[in-house]
mmCIF file of C-alpha atoms in Angstrom:
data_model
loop_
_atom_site.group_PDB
_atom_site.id
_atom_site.type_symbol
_atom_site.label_atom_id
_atom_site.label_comp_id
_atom_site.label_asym_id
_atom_site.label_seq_id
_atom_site.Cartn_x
_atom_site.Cartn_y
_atom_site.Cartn_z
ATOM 1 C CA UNK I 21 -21.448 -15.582 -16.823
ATOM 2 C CA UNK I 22 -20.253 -12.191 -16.346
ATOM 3 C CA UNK I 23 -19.130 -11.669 -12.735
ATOM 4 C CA UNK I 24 -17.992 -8.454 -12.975
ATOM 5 C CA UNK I 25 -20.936 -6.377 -11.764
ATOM 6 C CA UNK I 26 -20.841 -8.647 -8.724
ATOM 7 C CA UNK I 27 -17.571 -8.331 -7.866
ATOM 8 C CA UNK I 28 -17.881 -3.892 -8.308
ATOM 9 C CA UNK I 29 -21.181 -4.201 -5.877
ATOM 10 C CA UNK I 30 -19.241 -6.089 -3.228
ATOM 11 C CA UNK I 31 -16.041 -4.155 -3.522
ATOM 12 C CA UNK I 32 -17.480 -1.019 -4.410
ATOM 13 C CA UNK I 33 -15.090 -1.232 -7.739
ATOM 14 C CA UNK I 34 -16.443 0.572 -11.067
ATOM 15 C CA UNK I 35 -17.645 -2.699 -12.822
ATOM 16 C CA UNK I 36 -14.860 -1.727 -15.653
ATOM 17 C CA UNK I 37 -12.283 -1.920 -13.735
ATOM 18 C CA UNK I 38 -12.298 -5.877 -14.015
ATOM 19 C CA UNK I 39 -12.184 -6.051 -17.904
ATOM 20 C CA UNK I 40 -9.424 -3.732 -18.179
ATOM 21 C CA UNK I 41 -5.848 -4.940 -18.675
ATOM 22 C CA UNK I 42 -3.879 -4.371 -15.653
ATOM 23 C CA UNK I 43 0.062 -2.917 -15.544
ATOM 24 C CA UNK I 44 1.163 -5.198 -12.741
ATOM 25 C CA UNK I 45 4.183 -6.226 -14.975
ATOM 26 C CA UNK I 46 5.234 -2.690 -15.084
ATOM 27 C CA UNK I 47 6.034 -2.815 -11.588
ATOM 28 C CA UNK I 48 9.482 -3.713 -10.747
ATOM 29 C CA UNK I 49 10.991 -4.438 -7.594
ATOM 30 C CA UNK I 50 10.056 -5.478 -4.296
ATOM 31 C CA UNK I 51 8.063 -3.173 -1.939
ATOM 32 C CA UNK I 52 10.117 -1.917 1.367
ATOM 33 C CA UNK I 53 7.690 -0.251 3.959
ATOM 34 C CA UNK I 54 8.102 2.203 6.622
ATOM 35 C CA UNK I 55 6.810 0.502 10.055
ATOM 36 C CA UNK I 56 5.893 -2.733 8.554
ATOM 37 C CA UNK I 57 6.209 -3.939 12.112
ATOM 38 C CA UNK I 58 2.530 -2.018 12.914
ATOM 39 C CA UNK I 59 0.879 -2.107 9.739
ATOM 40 C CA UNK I 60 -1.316 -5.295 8.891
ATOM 41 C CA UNK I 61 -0.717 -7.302 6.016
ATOM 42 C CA UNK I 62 -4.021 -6.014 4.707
ATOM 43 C CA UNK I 63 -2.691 -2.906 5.108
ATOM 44 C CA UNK I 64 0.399 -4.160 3.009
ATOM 45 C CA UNK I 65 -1.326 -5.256 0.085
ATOM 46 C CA UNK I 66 -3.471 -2.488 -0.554
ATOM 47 C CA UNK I 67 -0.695 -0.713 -0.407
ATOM 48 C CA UNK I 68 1.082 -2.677 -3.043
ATOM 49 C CA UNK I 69 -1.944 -2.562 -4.688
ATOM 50 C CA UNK I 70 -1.748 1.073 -4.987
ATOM 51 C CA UNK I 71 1.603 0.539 -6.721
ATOM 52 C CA UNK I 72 -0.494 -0.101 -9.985
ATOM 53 C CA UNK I 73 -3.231 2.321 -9.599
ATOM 54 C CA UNK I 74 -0.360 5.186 -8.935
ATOM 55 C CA UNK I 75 1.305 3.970 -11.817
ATOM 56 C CA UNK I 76 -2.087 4.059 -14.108
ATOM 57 C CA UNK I 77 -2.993 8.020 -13.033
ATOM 58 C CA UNK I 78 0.856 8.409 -13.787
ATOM 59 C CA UNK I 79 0.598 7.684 -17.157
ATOM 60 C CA UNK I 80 -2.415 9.864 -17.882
ATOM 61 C CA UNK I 81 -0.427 12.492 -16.214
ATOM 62 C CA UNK I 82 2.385 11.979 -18.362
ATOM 63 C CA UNK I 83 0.108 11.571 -21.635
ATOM 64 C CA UNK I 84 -1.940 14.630 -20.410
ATOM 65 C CA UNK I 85 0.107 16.858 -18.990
ATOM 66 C CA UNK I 86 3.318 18.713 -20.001
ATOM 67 C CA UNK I 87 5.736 17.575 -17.042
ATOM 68 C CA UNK I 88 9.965 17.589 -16.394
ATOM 69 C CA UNK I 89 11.505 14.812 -17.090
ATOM 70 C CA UNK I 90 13.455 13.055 -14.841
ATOM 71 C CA UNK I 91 16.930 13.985 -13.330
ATOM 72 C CA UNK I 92 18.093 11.317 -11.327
ATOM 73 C CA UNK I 93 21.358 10.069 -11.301
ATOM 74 C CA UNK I 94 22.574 6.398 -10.561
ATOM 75 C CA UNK I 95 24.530 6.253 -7.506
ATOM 76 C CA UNK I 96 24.375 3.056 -6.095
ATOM 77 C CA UNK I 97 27.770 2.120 -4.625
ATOM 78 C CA UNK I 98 28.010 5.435 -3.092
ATOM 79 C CA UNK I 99 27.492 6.186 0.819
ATOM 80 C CA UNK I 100 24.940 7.671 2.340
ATOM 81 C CA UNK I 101 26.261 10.457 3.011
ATOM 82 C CA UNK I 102 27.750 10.960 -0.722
ATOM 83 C CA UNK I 103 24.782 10.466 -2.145
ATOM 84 C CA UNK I 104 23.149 13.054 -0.661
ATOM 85 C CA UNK I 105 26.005 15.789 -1.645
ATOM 86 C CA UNK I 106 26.180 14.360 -5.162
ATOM 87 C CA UNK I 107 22.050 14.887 -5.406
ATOM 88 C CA UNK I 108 21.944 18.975 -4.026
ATOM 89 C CA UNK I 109 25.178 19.226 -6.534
ATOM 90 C CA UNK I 110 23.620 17.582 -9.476
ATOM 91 C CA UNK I 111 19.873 19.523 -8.692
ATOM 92 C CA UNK I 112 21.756 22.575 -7.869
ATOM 93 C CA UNK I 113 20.467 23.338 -4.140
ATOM 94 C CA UNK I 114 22.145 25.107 -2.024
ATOM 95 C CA UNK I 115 23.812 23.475 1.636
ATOM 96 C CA UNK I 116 20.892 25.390 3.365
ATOM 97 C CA UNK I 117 16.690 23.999 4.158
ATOM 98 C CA UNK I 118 14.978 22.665 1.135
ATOM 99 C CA UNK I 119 11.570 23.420 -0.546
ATOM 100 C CA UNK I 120 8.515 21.762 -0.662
ATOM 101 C CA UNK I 121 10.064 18.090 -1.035
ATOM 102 C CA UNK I 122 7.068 17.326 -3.207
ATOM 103 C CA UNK I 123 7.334 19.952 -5.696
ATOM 104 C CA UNK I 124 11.555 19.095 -5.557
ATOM 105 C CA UNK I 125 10.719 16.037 -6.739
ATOM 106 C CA UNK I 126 8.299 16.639 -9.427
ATOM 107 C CA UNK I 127 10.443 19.321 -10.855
ATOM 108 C CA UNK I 128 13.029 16.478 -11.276
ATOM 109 C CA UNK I 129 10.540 13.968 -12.953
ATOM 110 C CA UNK I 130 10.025 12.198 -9.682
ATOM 111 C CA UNK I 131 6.336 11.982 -8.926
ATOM 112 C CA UNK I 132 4.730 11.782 -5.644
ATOM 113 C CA UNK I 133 1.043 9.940 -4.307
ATOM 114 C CA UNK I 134 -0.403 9.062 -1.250
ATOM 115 C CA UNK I 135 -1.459 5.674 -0.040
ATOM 116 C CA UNK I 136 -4.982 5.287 -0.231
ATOM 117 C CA UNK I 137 -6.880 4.917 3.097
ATOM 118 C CA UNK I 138 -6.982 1.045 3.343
ATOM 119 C CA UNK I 139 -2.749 1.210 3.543
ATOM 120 C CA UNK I 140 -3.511 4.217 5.931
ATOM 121 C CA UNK I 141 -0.407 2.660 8.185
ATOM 122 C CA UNK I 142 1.955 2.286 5.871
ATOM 123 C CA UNK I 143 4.196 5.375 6.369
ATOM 124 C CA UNK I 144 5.704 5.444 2.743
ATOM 125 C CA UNK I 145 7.355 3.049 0.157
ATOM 126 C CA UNK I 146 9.065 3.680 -3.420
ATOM 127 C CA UNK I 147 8.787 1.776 -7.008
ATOM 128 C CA UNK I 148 9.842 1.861 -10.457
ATOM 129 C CA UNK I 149 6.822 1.982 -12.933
ATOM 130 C CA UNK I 150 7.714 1.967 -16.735
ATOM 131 C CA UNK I 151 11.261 2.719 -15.692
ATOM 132 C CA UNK I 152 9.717 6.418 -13.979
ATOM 133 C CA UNK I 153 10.433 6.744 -10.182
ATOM 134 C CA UNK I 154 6.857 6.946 -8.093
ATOM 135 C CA UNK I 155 7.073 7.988 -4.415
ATOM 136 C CA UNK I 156 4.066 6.827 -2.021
ATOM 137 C CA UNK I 157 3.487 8.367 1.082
ATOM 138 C CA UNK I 158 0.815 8.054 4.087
ATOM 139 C CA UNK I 159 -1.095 10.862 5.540
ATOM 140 C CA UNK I 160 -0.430 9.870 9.184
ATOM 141 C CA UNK I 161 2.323 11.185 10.083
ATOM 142 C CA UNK I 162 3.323 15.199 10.950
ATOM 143 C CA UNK I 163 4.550 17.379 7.948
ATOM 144 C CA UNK I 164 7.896 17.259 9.023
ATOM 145 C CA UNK I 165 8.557 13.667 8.892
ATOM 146 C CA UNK I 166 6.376 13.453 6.356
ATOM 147 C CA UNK I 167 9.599 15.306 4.805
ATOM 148 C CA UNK I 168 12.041 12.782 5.913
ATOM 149 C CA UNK I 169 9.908 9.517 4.921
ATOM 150 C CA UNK I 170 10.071 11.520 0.983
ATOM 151 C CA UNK I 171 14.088 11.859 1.201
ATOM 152 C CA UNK I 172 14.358 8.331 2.799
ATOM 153 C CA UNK I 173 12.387 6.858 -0.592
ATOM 154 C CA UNK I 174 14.962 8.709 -2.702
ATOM 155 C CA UNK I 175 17.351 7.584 -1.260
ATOM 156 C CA UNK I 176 16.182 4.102 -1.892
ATOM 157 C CA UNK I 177 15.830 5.171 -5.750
ATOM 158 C CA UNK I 178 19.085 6.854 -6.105
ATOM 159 C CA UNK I 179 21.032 3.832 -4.027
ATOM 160 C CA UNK I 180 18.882 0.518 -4.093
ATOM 161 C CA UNK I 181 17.366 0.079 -7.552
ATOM 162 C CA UNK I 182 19.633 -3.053 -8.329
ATOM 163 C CA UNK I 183 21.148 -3.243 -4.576
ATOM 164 C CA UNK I 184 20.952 -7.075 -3.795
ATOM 165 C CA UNK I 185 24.083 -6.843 -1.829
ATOM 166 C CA UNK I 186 22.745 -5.303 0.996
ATOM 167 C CA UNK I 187 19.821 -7.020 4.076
ATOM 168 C CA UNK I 188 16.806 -5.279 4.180
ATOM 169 C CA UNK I 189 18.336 -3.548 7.244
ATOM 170 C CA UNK I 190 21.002 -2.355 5.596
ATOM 171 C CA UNK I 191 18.990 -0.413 3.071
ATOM 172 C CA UNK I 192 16.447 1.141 5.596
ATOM 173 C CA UNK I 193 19.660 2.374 7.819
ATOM 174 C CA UNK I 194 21.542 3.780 4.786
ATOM 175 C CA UNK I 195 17.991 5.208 3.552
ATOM 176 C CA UNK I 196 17.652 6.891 6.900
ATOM 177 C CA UNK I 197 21.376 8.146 6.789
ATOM 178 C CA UNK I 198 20.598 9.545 3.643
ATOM 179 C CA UNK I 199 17.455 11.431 4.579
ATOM 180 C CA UNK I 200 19.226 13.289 7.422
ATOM 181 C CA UNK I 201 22.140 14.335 5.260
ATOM 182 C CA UNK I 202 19.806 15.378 2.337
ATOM 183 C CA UNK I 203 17.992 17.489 4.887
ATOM 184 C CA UNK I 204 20.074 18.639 7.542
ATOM 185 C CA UNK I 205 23.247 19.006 6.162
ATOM 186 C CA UNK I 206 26.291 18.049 8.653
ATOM 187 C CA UNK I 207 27.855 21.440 7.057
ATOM 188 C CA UNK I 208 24.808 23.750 7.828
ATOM 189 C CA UNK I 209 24.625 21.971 11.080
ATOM 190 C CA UNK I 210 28.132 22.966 11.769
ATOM 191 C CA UNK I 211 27.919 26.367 10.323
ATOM 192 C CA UNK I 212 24.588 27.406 12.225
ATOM 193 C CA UNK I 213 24.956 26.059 15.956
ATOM 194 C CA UNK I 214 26.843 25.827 18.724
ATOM 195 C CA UNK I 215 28.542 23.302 21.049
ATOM 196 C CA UNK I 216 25.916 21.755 23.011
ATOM 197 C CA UNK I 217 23.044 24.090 21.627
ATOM 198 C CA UNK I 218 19.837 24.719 24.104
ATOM 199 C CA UNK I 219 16.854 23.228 23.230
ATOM 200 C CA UNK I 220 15.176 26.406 21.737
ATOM 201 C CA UNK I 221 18.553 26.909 19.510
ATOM 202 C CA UNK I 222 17.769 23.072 18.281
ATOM 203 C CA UNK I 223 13.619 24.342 17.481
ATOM 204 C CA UNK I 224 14.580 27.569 16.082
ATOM 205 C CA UNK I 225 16.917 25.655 13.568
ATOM 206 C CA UNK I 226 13.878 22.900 13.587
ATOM 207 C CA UNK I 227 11.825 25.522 12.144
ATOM 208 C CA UNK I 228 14.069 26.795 9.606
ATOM 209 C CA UNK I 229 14.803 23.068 7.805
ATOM 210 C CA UNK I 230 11.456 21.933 8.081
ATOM 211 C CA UNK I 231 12.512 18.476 9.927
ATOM 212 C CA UNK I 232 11.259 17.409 13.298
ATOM 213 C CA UNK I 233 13.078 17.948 17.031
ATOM 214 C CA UNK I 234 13.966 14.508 17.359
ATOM 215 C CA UNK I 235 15.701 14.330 13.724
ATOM 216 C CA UNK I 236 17.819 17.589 14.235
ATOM 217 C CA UNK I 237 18.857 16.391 17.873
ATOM 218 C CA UNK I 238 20.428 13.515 16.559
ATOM 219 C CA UNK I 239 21.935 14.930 13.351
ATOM 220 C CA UNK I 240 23.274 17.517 15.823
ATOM 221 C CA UNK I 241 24.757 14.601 17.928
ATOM 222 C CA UNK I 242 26.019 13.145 15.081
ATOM 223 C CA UNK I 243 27.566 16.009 13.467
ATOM 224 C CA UNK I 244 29.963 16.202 17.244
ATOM 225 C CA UNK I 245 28.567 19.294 18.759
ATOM 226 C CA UNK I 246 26.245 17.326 21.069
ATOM 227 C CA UNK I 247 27.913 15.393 23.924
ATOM 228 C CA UNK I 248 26.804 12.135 25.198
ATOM 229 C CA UNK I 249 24.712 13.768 28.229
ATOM 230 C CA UNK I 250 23.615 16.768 26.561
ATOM 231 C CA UNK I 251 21.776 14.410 23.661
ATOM 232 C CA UNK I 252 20.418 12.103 26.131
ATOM 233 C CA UNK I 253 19.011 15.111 28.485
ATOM 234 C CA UNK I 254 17.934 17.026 24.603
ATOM 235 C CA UNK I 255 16.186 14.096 23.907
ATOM 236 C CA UNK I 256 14.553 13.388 27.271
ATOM 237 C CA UNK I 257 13.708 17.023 27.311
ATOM 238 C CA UNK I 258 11.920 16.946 23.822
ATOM 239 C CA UNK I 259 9.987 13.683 25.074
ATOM 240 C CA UNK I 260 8.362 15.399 27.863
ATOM 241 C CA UNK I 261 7.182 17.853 25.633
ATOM 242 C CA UNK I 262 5.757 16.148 22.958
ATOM 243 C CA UNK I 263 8.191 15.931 20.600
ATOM 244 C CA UNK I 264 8.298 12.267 20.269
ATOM 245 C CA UNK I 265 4.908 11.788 19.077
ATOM 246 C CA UNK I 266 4.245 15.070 17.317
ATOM 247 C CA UNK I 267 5.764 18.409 16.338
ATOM 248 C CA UNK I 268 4.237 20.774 18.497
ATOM 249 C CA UNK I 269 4.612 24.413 16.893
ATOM 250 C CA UNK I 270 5.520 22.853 13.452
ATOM 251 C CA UNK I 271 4.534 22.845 10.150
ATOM 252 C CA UNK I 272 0.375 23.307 10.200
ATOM 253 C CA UNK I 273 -0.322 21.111 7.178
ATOM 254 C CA UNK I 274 1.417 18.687 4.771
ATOM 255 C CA UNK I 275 2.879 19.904 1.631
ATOM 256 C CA UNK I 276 1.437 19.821 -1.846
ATOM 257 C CA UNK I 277 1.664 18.680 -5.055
ATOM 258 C CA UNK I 278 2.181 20.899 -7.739
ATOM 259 C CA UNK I 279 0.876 18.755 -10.500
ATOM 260 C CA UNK I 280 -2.414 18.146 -8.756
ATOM 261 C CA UNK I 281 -2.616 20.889 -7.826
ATOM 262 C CA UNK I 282 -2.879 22.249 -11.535
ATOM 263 C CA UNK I 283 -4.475 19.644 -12.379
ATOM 264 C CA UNK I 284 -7.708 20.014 -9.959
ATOM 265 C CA UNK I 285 -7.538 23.721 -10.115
ATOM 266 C CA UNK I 286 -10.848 25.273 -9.999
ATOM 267 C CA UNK I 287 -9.653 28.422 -12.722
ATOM 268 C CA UNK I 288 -8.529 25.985 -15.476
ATOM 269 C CA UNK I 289 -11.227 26.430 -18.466
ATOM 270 C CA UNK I 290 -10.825 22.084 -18.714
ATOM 271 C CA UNK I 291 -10.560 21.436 -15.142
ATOM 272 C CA UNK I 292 -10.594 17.848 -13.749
ATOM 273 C CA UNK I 293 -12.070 16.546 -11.158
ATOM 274 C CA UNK I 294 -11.303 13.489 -8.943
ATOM 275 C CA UNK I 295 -14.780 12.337 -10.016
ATOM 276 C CA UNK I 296 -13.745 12.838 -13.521
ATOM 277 C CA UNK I 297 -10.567 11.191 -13.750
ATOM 278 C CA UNK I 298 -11.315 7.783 -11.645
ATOM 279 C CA UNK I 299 -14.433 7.549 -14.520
ATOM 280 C CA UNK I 300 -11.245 7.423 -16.992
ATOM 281 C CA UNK I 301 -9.271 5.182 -15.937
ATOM 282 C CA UNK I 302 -11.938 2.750 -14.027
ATOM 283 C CA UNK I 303 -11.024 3.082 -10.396
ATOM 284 C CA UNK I 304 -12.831 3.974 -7.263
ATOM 285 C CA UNK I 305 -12.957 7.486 -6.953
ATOM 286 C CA UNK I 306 -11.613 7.604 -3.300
ATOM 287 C CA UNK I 307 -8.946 5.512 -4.411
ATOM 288 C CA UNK I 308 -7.635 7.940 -6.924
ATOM 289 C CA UNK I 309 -8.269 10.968 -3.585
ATOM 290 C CA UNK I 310 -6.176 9.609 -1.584
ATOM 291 C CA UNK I 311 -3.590 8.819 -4.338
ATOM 292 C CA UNK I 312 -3.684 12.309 -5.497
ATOM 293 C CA UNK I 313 -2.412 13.325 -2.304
ATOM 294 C CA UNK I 314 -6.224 14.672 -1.135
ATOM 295 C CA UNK I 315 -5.977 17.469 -3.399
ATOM 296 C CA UNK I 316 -8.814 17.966 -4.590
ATOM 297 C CA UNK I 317 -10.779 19.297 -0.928
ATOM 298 C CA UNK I 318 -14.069 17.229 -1.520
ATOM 299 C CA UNK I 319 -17.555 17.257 0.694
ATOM 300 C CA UNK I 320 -18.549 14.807 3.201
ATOM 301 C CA UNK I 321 -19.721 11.495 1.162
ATOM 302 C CA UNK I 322 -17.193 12.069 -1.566
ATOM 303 C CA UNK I 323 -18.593 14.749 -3.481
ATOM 304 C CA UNK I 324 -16.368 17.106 -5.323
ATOM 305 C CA UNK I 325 -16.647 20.743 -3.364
ATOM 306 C CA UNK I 326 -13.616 22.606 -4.629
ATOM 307 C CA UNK I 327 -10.052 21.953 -5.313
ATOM 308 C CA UNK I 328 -6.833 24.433 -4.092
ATOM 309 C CA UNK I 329 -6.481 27.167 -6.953
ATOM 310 C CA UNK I 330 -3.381 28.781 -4.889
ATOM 311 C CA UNK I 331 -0.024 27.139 -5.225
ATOM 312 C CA UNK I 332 1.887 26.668 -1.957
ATOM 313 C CA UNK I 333 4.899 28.548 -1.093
ATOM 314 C CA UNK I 334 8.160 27.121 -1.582
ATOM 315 C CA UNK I 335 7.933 25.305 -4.895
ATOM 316 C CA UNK I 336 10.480 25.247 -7.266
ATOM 317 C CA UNK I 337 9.693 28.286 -10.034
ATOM 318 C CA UNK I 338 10.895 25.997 -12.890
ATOM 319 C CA UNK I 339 8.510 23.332 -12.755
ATOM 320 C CA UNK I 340 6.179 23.838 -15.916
ATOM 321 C CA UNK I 341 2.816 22.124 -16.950
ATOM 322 C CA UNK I 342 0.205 23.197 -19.694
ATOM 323 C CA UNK I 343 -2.314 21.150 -21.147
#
């Protein structure tokens, strides 16, 4: 008896989808989330879940499309903070604010996708699929640390791949160290402010970097030109004005992928749609929105409307794709 067309009415699966052959072998390595502590085990699993389906549009991507491929070097065994130096040296940026993380990473064979809504509070995890790098991350969260939950999962690829020496803890602390130095440089820290810099010095340089208050505050701290009562009244001060919570006067919307953003452009004489592509590969076509990062700007009820033609500003001018 052929369940299948049972199982796609109650799960609102394509009825395919259960007579495929699924990658889950490809997948290697455990899954590390971002505020596991609030996020369900539900929650957890779909995410891991996603892990698969990522890695299934990934490979019609890289069949499909005409991508970079990857530039990542091996540096586990170095610190943090060398990591982070050896990466801008070996991808050639500059001690100052980084682009459009996304885009970065993309242009480095890294590719990016979002956690589908049922994982909705899972901030952001990493994998290896078919030996290729895949960043997830959640929509939740403000652009800006949006930002740092992207360099925190590289620094998980470029450090942890084979790391069994080190606790969980371990990782996620040297993760975060990473992200800050990746971002905030201690040497454009030192270069740009001041001893014990106001408030509005610390929001003017938020701006500019493209992290959040909070983050640059304690890099600042860290970095020695913050003393002991000036961070604690900083960060009290950024509390009462929102700043732990949200980034008021920040970044107004997340940034965007590059290769989905090609790829669901509107101009292209063989566009694809979201529609289009979960048909190919057999998966719920909300499934594949949220994994494309919500590209593709869709109508109420999950329609296709109309995708982003415009590329944001910021990318990287030497990423290439042609179909």
């Amino acid at each position: 008896m052929d369940i299948a067309p049972s199982l796609a009415a109650v799960l609102d699966f394509p009825a395919l989808y259960f007579s495929k052959p699924l990658a889950v072998d490809e997948v290697e390595g455990r899954v590390e989330f971002r505020a596991a502590r609030s996020s369900t085990k539900r929650e957890q699993a779909a995410a891991k879940a996603s892990r698969v389906h990522g890695g299934e549009i990934d490979d019609w991507v890289i069949e499909n499309l005409s991508v970079p491929g990857l530039e990542l070097p091996d540096l586990e065994g170095a610190s943090p903070v060398e990591a982070a130096n050896e990466i801008r040296y070996s991808w050639a940026l500059k001690p100052g604010p980084l682009p459009n993380l996304i885009q970065l990473f993309e242009s480095k064979g890294v590719h990016v996708y979002g956690i589908p809504s049922l994982g909705k509070r899972v901030d952001a995890f990493s994998t290896w699929y078919r030996d290729r790098p895949l960043v997830y991350l959640g929509f939740q969260k403000t652009p800006e640390r949006s930002r740092f939950d992207a360099a925190h999962e590289l620094g998980h690829l470029l450090m942890h791949r084979n790391a069994s020496t080190f606790t969980d803890v371990e990782k996620e602390k040297q993760a975060d160290e990473f992200a800050s130095e990746f971002l905030i440089p201690r040497s454009a820290i030192l270069g740009t402010l001041p001893y014990n810099p106001s408030v509005n010095g610390l929001l003017k340089f938020r701006s500019v970097f493209k992290v959040s208050a909070m983050a640059v505050a304690k890099s600042t701290y860290s970095a020695g030109l913050l003393s002991d009562w000036n961070y604690r009244q900083t960060v009290m001060s950024l509390s009462k004005r929102g700043f732990r919570s949200s980034e008021p006067g920040g970044m107004v919307q997340q940034e965007r992928s590059r290769i989905f953003g090609h790829l669901f452009d509107r101009s292209r004489t063989t566009r694809m749609t979201v529609n289009r592509l979960a048909e190919l590969l057999h998966l719920p076509a909300e499934d594949v929105h949220g994994l494309t990062l919500r590209t593709e700007i869709r109508a109420v009820g999950g329609n296709a409307a109309q995708s982003s033609a415009s590329q944001p500003s910021g990318e990287p001018g030497h990423l290439r794709l042609v179909q």
